PDB file of C-alpha atoms in Angstrom:
ATOM      1  CA  GLN A   1      35.440  63.122 -42.166  1.00  0.00           C
ATOM      2  CA  SER A   2      36.115  63.760 -38.390  1.00  0.00           C
ATOM      3  CA  VAL A   3      32.699  64.191 -36.001  1.00  0.00           C
ATOM      4  CA  LEU A   4      35.092  66.998 -34.463  1.00  0.00           C
ATOM      5  CA  THR A   5      36.776  69.307 -36.062  1.00  0.00           C
ATOM      6  CA  GLN A   6      40.465  71.108 -35.851  1.00  0.00           C
ATOM      7  CA  PRO A   7      42.127  73.290 -38.051  1.00  0.00           C
ATOM      8  CA  PRO A   8      45.007  70.800 -40.006  1.00  0.00           C
ATOM      9  CA  SER A   9      48.255  72.908 -39.150  1.00  0.00           C
ATOM     10  CA  ALA A  10      49.013  75.575 -36.723  1.00  0.00           C
ATOM     11  CA  SER A  11      52.400  77.270 -35.872  1.00  0.00           C
ATOM     12  CA  GLY A  12      54.298  79.927 -33.657  1.00  0.00           C
ATOM     13  CA  THR A  13      57.394  80.771 -32.804  1.00  0.00           C
ATOM     14  CA  PRO A  14      59.739  79.619 -29.720  1.00  0.00           C
ATOM     15  CA  GLY A  15      58.218  81.587 -26.636  1.00  0.00           C
ATOM     16  CA  GLN A  16      54.798  82.436 -28.863  1.00  0.00           C
ATOM     17  CA  ARG A  17      51.391  81.303 -27.258  1.00  0.00           C
ATOM     18  CA  VAL A  18      49.254  79.198 -29.236  1.00  0.00           C
ATOM     19  CA  THR A  19      45.934  78.031 -29.373  1.00  0.00           C
ATOM     20  CA  ILE A  20      44.337  74.668 -31.240  1.00  0.00           C
ATOM     21  CA  SER A  21      39.940  74.809 -31.735  1.00  0.00           C
ATOM     22  CA  CYS A  22      38.023  72.088 -31.351  1.00  0.00           C
ATOM     23  CA  SER A  23      34.178  72.403 -33.064  1.00  0.00           C
ATOM     24  CA  GLY A  24      31.764  69.574 -31.812  1.00  0.00           C
ATOM     25  CA  SER A  25      28.137  69.514 -31.567  1.00  0.00           C
ATOM     26  CA  SER A  26      25.677  69.050 -28.559  1.00  0.00           C
ATOM     27  CA  SER A  27      25.925  65.720 -28.451  1.00  0.00           C
ATOM     28  CA  ASN A  28      29.270  65.278 -28.079  1.00  0.00           C
ATOM     29  CA  ILE A  29      31.100  68.425 -26.813  1.00  0.00           C
ATOM     30  CA  GLY A  30      28.360  69.986 -25.602  1.00  0.00           C
ATOM     31  CA  SER A  31      27.041  67.671 -23.558  1.00  0.00           C
ATOM     32  CA  ASN A  32      30.233  66.001 -21.965  1.00  0.00           C
ATOM     33  CA  TYR A  33      33.941  66.709 -21.328  1.00  0.00           C
ATOM     34  CA  VAL A  34      36.811  66.981 -23.516  1.00  0.00           C
ATOM     35  CA  TYR A  35      40.029  65.638 -23.736  1.00  0.00           C
ATOM     36  CA  TRP A  36      43.434  66.544 -25.667  1.00  0.00           C
ATOM     37  CA  TYR A  37      45.860  64.298 -26.746  1.00  0.00           C
ATOM     38  CA  GLN A  38      49.917  64.873 -27.636  1.00  0.00           C
ATOM     39  CA  GLN A  39      50.834  62.947 -30.719  1.00  0.00           C
ATOM     40  CA  LEU A  40      55.368  62.937 -31.017  1.00  0.00           C
ATOM     41  CA  PRO A  41      56.472  61.858 -34.356  1.00  0.00           C
ATOM     42  CA  GLY A  42      56.353  58.191 -34.281  1.00  0.00           C
ATOM     43  CA  THR A  43      54.831  57.530 -31.261  1.00  0.00           C
ATOM     44  CA  ALA A  44      51.475  56.416 -29.628  1.00  0.00           C
ATOM     45  CA  PRO A  45      49.388  59.467 -28.446  1.00  0.00           C
ATOM     46  CA  LYS A  46      49.948  60.517 -24.745  1.00  0.00           C
ATOM     47  CA  LEU A  47      46.965  62.174 -22.713  1.00  0.00           C
ATOM     48  CA  LEU A  48      47.457  65.908 -22.428  1.00  0.00           C
ATOM     49  CA  ILE A  49      44.312  67.282 -20.863  1.00  0.00           C
ATOM     50  CA  TYR A  50      41.374  65.553 -19.423  1.00  0.00           C
ATOM     51  CA  ARG A  51      37.957  66.946 -18.040  1.00  0.00           C
ATOM     52  CA  ASN A  52      38.247  70.000 -20.374  1.00  0.00           C
ATOM     53  CA  ASN A  53      41.198  71.812 -18.415  1.00  0.00           C
ATOM     54  CA  GLN A  54      42.179  69.019 -15.798  1.00  0.00           C
ATOM     55  CA  ARG A  55      46.321  68.172 -16.423  1.00  0.00           C
ATOM     56  CA  PRO A  56      47.776  64.684 -15.751  1.00  0.00           C
ATOM     57  CA  SER A  57      50.920  64.654 -13.743  1.00  0.00           C
ATOM     58  CA  GLY A  58      53.657  65.339 -15.566  1.00  0.00           C
ATOM     59  CA  VAL A  59      51.856  67.769 -17.891  1.00  0.00           C
ATOM     60  CA  PRO A  60      53.618  71.269 -17.568  1.00  0.00           C
ATOM     61  CA  ASP A  61      51.086  74.151 -16.938  1.00  0.00           C
ATOM     62  CA  ARG A  62      52.360  75.827 -20.239  1.00  0.00           C
ATOM     63  CA  PHE A  63      49.430  73.496 -21.382  1.00  0.00           C
ATOM     64  CA  SER A  64      45.875  74.487 -20.752  1.00  0.00           C
ATOM     65  CA  GLY A  65      42.744  73.692 -21.891  1.00  0.00           C
ATOM     66  CA  SER A  66      39.025  75.108 -21.858  1.00  0.00           C
ATOM     67  CA  LYS A  67      35.458  74.663 -23.292  1.00  0.00           C
ATOM     68  CA  SER A  68      33.051  76.776 -24.051  1.00  0.00           C
ATOM     69  CA  GLY A  69      29.401  75.602 -25.342  1.00  0.00           C
ATOM     70  CA  THR A  70      30.132  73.329 -28.279  1.00  0.00           C
ATOM     71  CA  SER A  71      33.768  74.116 -29.017  1.00  0.00           C
ATOM     72  CA  ALA A  72      36.980  73.758 -27.178  1.00  0.00           C
ATOM     73  CA  SER A  73      40.413  75.058 -26.959  1.00  0.00           C
ATOM     74  CA  LEU A  74      43.977  73.634 -26.261  1.00  0.00           C
ATOM     75  CA  ALA A  75      46.536  76.990 -25.376  1.00  0.00           C
ATOM     76  CA  ILE A  76      49.949  76.347 -25.277  1.00  0.00           C
ATOM     77  CA  SER A  77      52.476  79.396 -23.581  1.00  0.00           C
ATOM     78  CA  GLY A  78      56.223  79.309 -24.143  1.00  0.00           C
ATOM     79  CA  LEU A  79      56.148  77.320 -27.162  1.00  0.00           C
ATOM     80  CA  ARG A  80      59.194  74.956 -26.959  1.00  0.00           C
ATOM     81  CA  SER A  81      60.666  73.077 -29.897  1.00  0.00           C
ATOM     82  CA  GLU A  82      60.070  69.752 -28.543  1.00  0.00           C
ATOM     83  CA  ASP A  83      56.027  70.876 -28.540  1.00  0.00           C
ATOM     84  CA  GLU A  84      55.978  70.221 -32.351  1.00  0.00           C
ATOM     85  CA  ALA A  85      53.876  67.789 -32.744  1.00  0.00           C
ATOM     86  CA  ASP A  86      50.242  66.586 -33.599  1.00  0.00           C
ATOM     87  CA  TYR A  87      47.128  67.193 -31.169  1.00  0.00           C
ATOM     88  CA  TYR A  88      43.804  65.865 -31.235  1.00  0.00           C
ATOM     89  CA  CYS A  89      40.650  66.552 -29.134  1.00  0.00           C
ATOM     90  CA  ALA A  90      38.562  63.715 -27.904  1.00  0.00           C
ATOM     91  CA  ALA A  91      34.999  63.408 -26.381  1.00  0.00           C
ATOM     92  CA  TRP A  92      32.093  61.128 -25.695  1.00  0.00           C
ATOM     93  CA  ASP A  93      29.254  61.481 -28.254  1.00  0.00           C
ATOM     94  CA  ASP A  94      25.647  60.731 -26.711  1.00  0.00           C
ATOM     95  CA  SER A  95      24.615  59.431 -29.494  1.00  0.00           C
ATOM     96  CA  LEU A  96      23.246  55.992 -30.697  1.00  0.00           C
ATOM     97  CA  SER A  97      24.506  53.767 -27.759  1.00  0.00           C
ATOM     98  CA  GLY A  98      27.428  56.286 -27.035  1.00  0.00           C
ATOM     99  CA  PHE A  99      30.992  55.952 -28.470  1.00  0.00           C
ATOM    100  CA  VAL A 100      34.344  58.067 -28.625  1.00  0.00           C
ATOM    101  CA  VAL A 101      34.936  60.348 -31.256  1.00  0.00           C
ATOM    102  CA  PHE A 102      38.079  62.544 -32.372  1.00  0.00           C
ATOM    103  CA  GLY A 103      39.111  65.462 -33.885  1.00  0.00           C
ATOM    104  CA  GLY A 104      41.029  65.225 -37.398  1.00  0.00           C
ATOM    105  CA  GLY A 105      44.288  66.343 -35.531  1.00  0.00           C
ATOM    106  CA  THR A 106      46.454  69.745 -35.536  1.00  0.00           C
ATOM    107  CA  LYS A 107      49.855  69.479 -36.636  1.00  0.00           C
ATOM    108  CA  LEU A 108      51.437  72.327 -34.589  1.00  0.00           C
ATOM    109  CA  THR A 109      55.023  72.964 -36.247  1.00  0.00           C
ATOM    110  CA  VAL A 110      57.361  75.427 -34.202  1.00  0.00           C
ATOM    111  CA  LEU A 111      58.882  77.973 -36.647  1.00  0.00           C
TER     112      LEU A 111
ATOM    113  CA  GLN B   1      53.578  50.464 -14.014  1.00  0.00           C
ATOM    114  CA  VAL B   2      51.226  49.176 -16.825  1.00  0.00           C
ATOM    115  CA  GLN B   3      52.434  48.478 -19.815  1.00  0.00           C
ATOM    116  CA  LEU B   4      50.332  47.502 -23.225  1.00  0.00           C
ATOM    117  CA  GLN B   5      51.972  45.594 -26.128  1.00  0.00           C
ATOM    118  CA  GLU B   6      50.223  44.872 -29.793  1.00  0.00           C
ATOM    119  CA  SER B   7      51.025  41.578 -31.313  1.00  0.00           C
ATOM    120  CA  GLY B   8      49.715  39.748 -34.601  1.00  0.00           C
ATOM    121  CA  PRO B   9      50.225  39.408 -38.075  1.00  0.00           C
ATOM    122  CA  GLY B  10      51.660  42.854 -39.882  1.00  0.00           C
ATOM    123  CA  LEU B  11      49.918  41.818 -43.219  1.00  0.00           C
ATOM    124  CA  VAL B  12      46.287  40.471 -43.862  1.00  0.00           C
ATOM    125  CA  LYS B  13      44.649  39.556 -47.187  1.00  0.00           C
ATOM    126  CA  PRO B  14      42.158  41.574 -48.241  1.00  0.00           C
ATOM    127  CA  SER B  15      38.581  40.053 -47.399  1.00  0.00           C
ATOM    128  CA  GLU B  16      40.093  37.805 -44.127  1.00  0.00           C
ATOM    129  CA  THR B  17      40.000  38.844 -40.675  1.00  0.00           C
ATOM    130  CA  LEU B  18      42.199  40.904 -38.811  1.00  0.00           C
ATOM    131  CA  SER B  19      43.329  39.667 -35.480  1.00  0.00           C
ATOM    132  CA  LEU B  20      45.414  41.624 -32.952  1.00  0.00           C
ATOM    133  CA  THR B  21      46.083  40.924 -29.458  1.00  0.00           C
ATOM    134  CA  CYS B  22      47.054  42.999 -26.392  1.00  0.00           C
ATOM    135  CA  THR B  23      49.052  42.167 -23.809  1.00  0.00           C
ATOM    136  CA  VAL B  24      48.886  43.991 -20.459  1.00  0.00           C
ATOM    137  CA  SER B  25      52.322  43.803 -17.946  1.00  0.00           C
ATOM    138  CA  GLY B  26      52.433  45.406 -14.756  1.00  0.00           C
ATOM    139  CA  GLY B  27      49.254  45.563 -13.487  1.00  0.00           C
ATOM    140  CA  SER B  28      45.843  43.532 -13.866  1.00  0.00           C
ATOM    141  CA  ILE B  29      43.382  43.816 -16.610  1.00  0.00           C
ATOM    142  CA  SER B  30      40.687  43.340 -14.031  1.00  0.00           C
ATOM    143  CA  SER B  31      38.669  46.272 -13.023  1.00  0.00           C
ATOM    144  CA  TYR B  32      39.419  48.706 -15.999  1.00  0.00           C
ATOM    145  CA  TYR B  33      37.962  49.130 -19.609  1.00  0.00           C
ATOM    146  CA  TRP B  34      40.404  48.307 -22.644  1.00  0.00           C
ATOM    147  CA  SER B  35      39.625  50.002 -25.950  1.00  0.00           C
ATOM    148  CA  TRP B  36      41.618  49.650 -30.058  1.00  0.00           C
ATOM    149  CA  ILE B  37      42.279  52.685 -31.579  1.00  0.00           C
ATOM    150  CA  ARG B  38      43.519  52.773 -34.967  1.00  0.00           C
ATOM    151  CA  GLN B  39      45.330  55.342 -37.404  1.00  0.00           C
ATOM    152  CA  PRO B  40      45.978  54.929 -41.054  1.00  0.00           C
ATOM    153  CA  PRO B  41      48.781  56.133 -42.597  1.00  0.00           C
ATOM    154  CA  GLY B  42      48.914  60.148 -42.638  1.00  0.00           C
ATOM    155  CA  LYS B  43      45.827  60.291 -40.918  1.00  0.00           C
ATOM    156  CA  GLY B  44      43.865  60.925 -37.727  1.00  0.00           C
ATOM    157  CA  LEU B  45      42.915  58.553 -34.838  1.00  0.00           C
ATOM    158  CA  GLU B  46      40.012  56.672 -35.027  1.00  0.00           C
ATOM    159  CA  TRP B  47      38.073  54.589 -31.936  1.00  0.00           C
ATOM    160  CA  ILE B  48      37.295  51.173 -32.966  1.00  0.00           C
ATOM    161  CA  GLY B  49      35.726  49.955 -29.428  1.00  0.00           C
ATOM    162  CA  TYR B  50      36.231  48.966 -25.826  1.00  0.00           C
ATOM    163  CA  ILE B  51      35.371  45.898 -23.451  1.00  0.00           C
ATOM    164  CA  TYR B  52      35.287  45.874 -20.013  1.00  0.00           C
ATOM    165  CA  TYR B  53      37.239  42.980 -17.790  1.00  0.00           C
ATOM    166  CA  SER B  54      33.823  41.321 -17.618  1.00  0.00           C
ATOM    167  CA  GLY B  55      33.224  41.235 -21.027  1.00  0.00           C
ATOM    168  CA  SER B  56      30.741  43.769 -21.926  1.00  0.00           C
ATOM    169  CA  THR B  57      31.711  45.960 -25.185  1.00  0.00           C
ATOM    170  CA  ASN B  58      30.871  48.573 -27.358  1.00  0.00           C
ATOM    171  CA  TYR B  59      31.640  49.435 -30.372  1.00  0.00           C
ATOM    172  CA  ASN B  60      32.016  52.213 -33.004  1.00  0.00           C
ATOM    173  CA  PRO B  61      28.934  52.297 -35.144  1.00  0.00           C
ATOM    174  CA  SER B  62      30.752  52.877 -38.262  1.00  0.00           C
ATOM    175  CA  LEU B  63      32.671  49.877 -37.621  1.00  0.00           C
ATOM    176  CA  LYS B  64      30.134  47.405 -35.666  1.00  0.00           C
ATOM    177  CA  SER B  65      29.454  45.330 -38.040  1.00  0.00           C
ATOM    178  CA  ARG B  66      32.912  43.824 -38.303  1.00  0.00           C
ATOM    179  CA  VAL B  67      34.389  44.176 -35.255  1.00  0.00           C
ATOM    180  CA  THR B  68      34.550  41.721 -31.856  1.00  0.00           C
ATOM    181  CA  ILE B  69      36.426  42.477 -29.005  1.00  0.00           C
ATOM    182  CA  SER B  70      37.335  39.591 -26.136  1.00  0.00           C
ATOM    183  CA  VAL B  71      39.024  39.259 -22.998  1.00  0.00           C
ATOM    184  CA  ASP B  72      41.000  36.918 -21.366  1.00  0.00           C
ATOM    185  CA  THR B  73      41.844  37.629 -17.903  1.00  0.00           C
ATOM    186  CA  SER B  74      43.840  34.059 -17.350  1.00  0.00           C
ATOM    187  CA  LYS B  75      46.129  35.329 -19.696  1.00  0.00           C
ATOM    188  CA  ASN B  76      45.909  39.307 -19.002  1.00  0.00           C
ATOM    189  CA  GLN B  77      45.484  39.572 -22.356  1.00  0.00           C
ATOM    190  CA  PHE B  78      42.333  41.254 -25.112  1.00  0.00           C
ATOM    191  CA  SER B  79      42.057  40.860 -28.644  1.00  0.00           C
ATOM    192  CA  LEU B  80      40.639  42.526 -31.343  1.00  0.00           C
ATOM    193  CA  LYS B  81      39.095  40.644 -34.766  1.00  0.00           C
ATOM    194  CA  LEU B  82      38.171  42.644 -37.582  1.00  0.00           C
ATOM    195  CA  SER B  83      36.112  41.071 -40.556  1.00  0.00           C
ATOM    196  CA  SER B  84      36.119  41.798 -44.513  1.00  0.00           C
ATOM    197  CA  VAL B  85      38.916  43.711 -44.165  1.00  0.00           C
ATOM    198  CA  THR B  86      39.431  45.950 -47.534  1.00  0.00           C
ATOM    199  CA  ALA B  87      42.916  48.497 -48.255  1.00  0.00           C
ATOM    200  CA  ALA B  88      40.883  50.613 -45.743  1.00  0.00           C
ATOM    201  CA  ASP B  89      41.513  49.162 -42.927  1.00  0.00           C
ATOM    202  CA  THR B  90      45.667  49.603 -43.369  1.00  0.00           C
ATOM    203  CA  ALA B  91      46.560  51.302 -40.019  1.00  0.00           C
ATOM    204  CA  VAL B  92      48.904  51.268 -37.036  1.00  0.00           C
ATOM    205  CA  TYR B  93      46.321  50.006 -34.430  1.00  0.00           C
ATOM    206  CA  TYR B  94      46.940  50.964 -30.599  1.00  0.00           C
ATOM    207  CA  CYS B  95      45.881  49.233 -27.519  1.00  0.00           C
ATOM    208  CA  ALA B  96      45.309  51.194 -24.708  1.00  0.00           C
ATOM    209  CA  ARG B  97      43.668  51.294 -20.738  1.00  0.00           C
ATOM    210  CA  ASP B  98      40.960  53.917 -20.233  1.00  0.00           C
ATOM    211  CA  GLN B  99      39.447  55.432 -17.726  1.00  0.00           C
ATOM    212  CA  ILE B 100      35.608  55.860 -17.686  1.00  0.00           C
ATOM    213  CA  THR B 101      33.681  57.109 -14.563  1.00  0.00           C
ATOM    214  CA  MET B 102      30.493  59.353 -13.849  1.00  0.00           C
ATOM    215  CA  VAL B 103      31.793  62.873 -13.048  1.00  0.00           C
ATOM    216  CA  GLN B 104      29.142  64.929 -11.828  1.00  0.00           C
ATOM    217  CA  GLY B 105      26.516  62.833 -13.787  1.00  0.00           C
ATOM    218  CA  VAL B 106      28.600  63.093 -17.062  1.00  0.00           C
ATOM    219  CA  ILE B 107      30.740  60.396 -18.790  1.00  0.00           C
ATOM    220  CA  GLN B 108      34.405  60.654 -18.235  1.00  0.00           C
ATOM    221  CA  TYR B 109      36.090  58.817 -20.813  1.00  0.00           C
ATOM    222  CA  TYR B 110      39.729  59.008 -21.582  1.00  0.00           C
ATOM    223  CA  MET B 111      42.556  56.559 -22.126  1.00  0.00           C
ATOM    224  CA  ASP B 112      45.375  56.740 -19.958  1.00  0.00           C
ATOM    225  CA  VAL B 113      48.123  54.417 -21.182  1.00  0.00           C
ATOM    226  CA  TRP B 114      48.258  53.152 -24.808  1.00  0.00           C
ATOM    227  CA  GLY B 115      50.570  50.522 -26.146  1.00  0.00           C
ATOM    228  CA  LYS B 116      53.178  51.750 -28.638  1.00  0.00           C
ATOM    229  CA  GLY B 117      51.237  50.431 -31.787  1.00  0.00           C
ATOM    230  CA  THR B 118      51.762  47.815 -33.998  1.00  0.00           C
ATOM    231  CA  THR B 119      51.474  48.780 -37.969  1.00  0.00           C
ATOM    232  CA  VAL B 120      48.490  46.274 -40.243  1.00  0.00           C
ATOM    233  CA  THR B 121      48.900  46.434 -43.728  1.00  0.00           C
ATOM    234  CA  VAL B 122      46.162  44.981 -46.154  1.00  0.00           C
ATOM    235  CA  SER B 123      47.207  44.050 -49.244  1.00  0.00           C
ATOM    236  CA  SER B 124      47.488  40.702 -51.599  1.00  0.00           C
TER     237      SER B 124
END
């Protein structure tokens, strides 16, 4: 049972725009930044979005992030076959002494 | 650029202690936070905890009673020990470099460099 809630799956055809949601609470998304990680099959996760909507160097601008209240979204426009991967949201949670929480992950299929 | 490599036994018996080491190359372990994350087969990511190069730590509350993370700056390594393991601890274990700062009064925390991961199976 993950602290952050994501849909288990999403899909789209090449060229489409897809969004993946991430829902949390006031102690995590509501008061801290959201991060998104992309995990290609058989590989380690890779940072995709930091501080809600910032892209690390090398990440295409087809990927964008947003946050509102206790929810966040990852949008992928101009979908490509190589975007097929698992996507995880993450945030710092202020409860107890503070710790990192992840979403359960969303498997994106490019049809 | 900085690279991380996990190492340790791939098989651990139930009730024993899982021990892994992460070796940092291409950069110094100093001045950074370092974390362990795991991923059970077919499941999502779980943060285990972090350590600062000075030795201060913070652990996931759900694992805190069984976890110890330590650092050896002379070897540019940090390590994970997880005691009293069960089959539920079977997972791919990743080490990562953390970026932790305060931005506009809010904690910014993310992992920017990851190791390739190592599979640990708990079985007799």
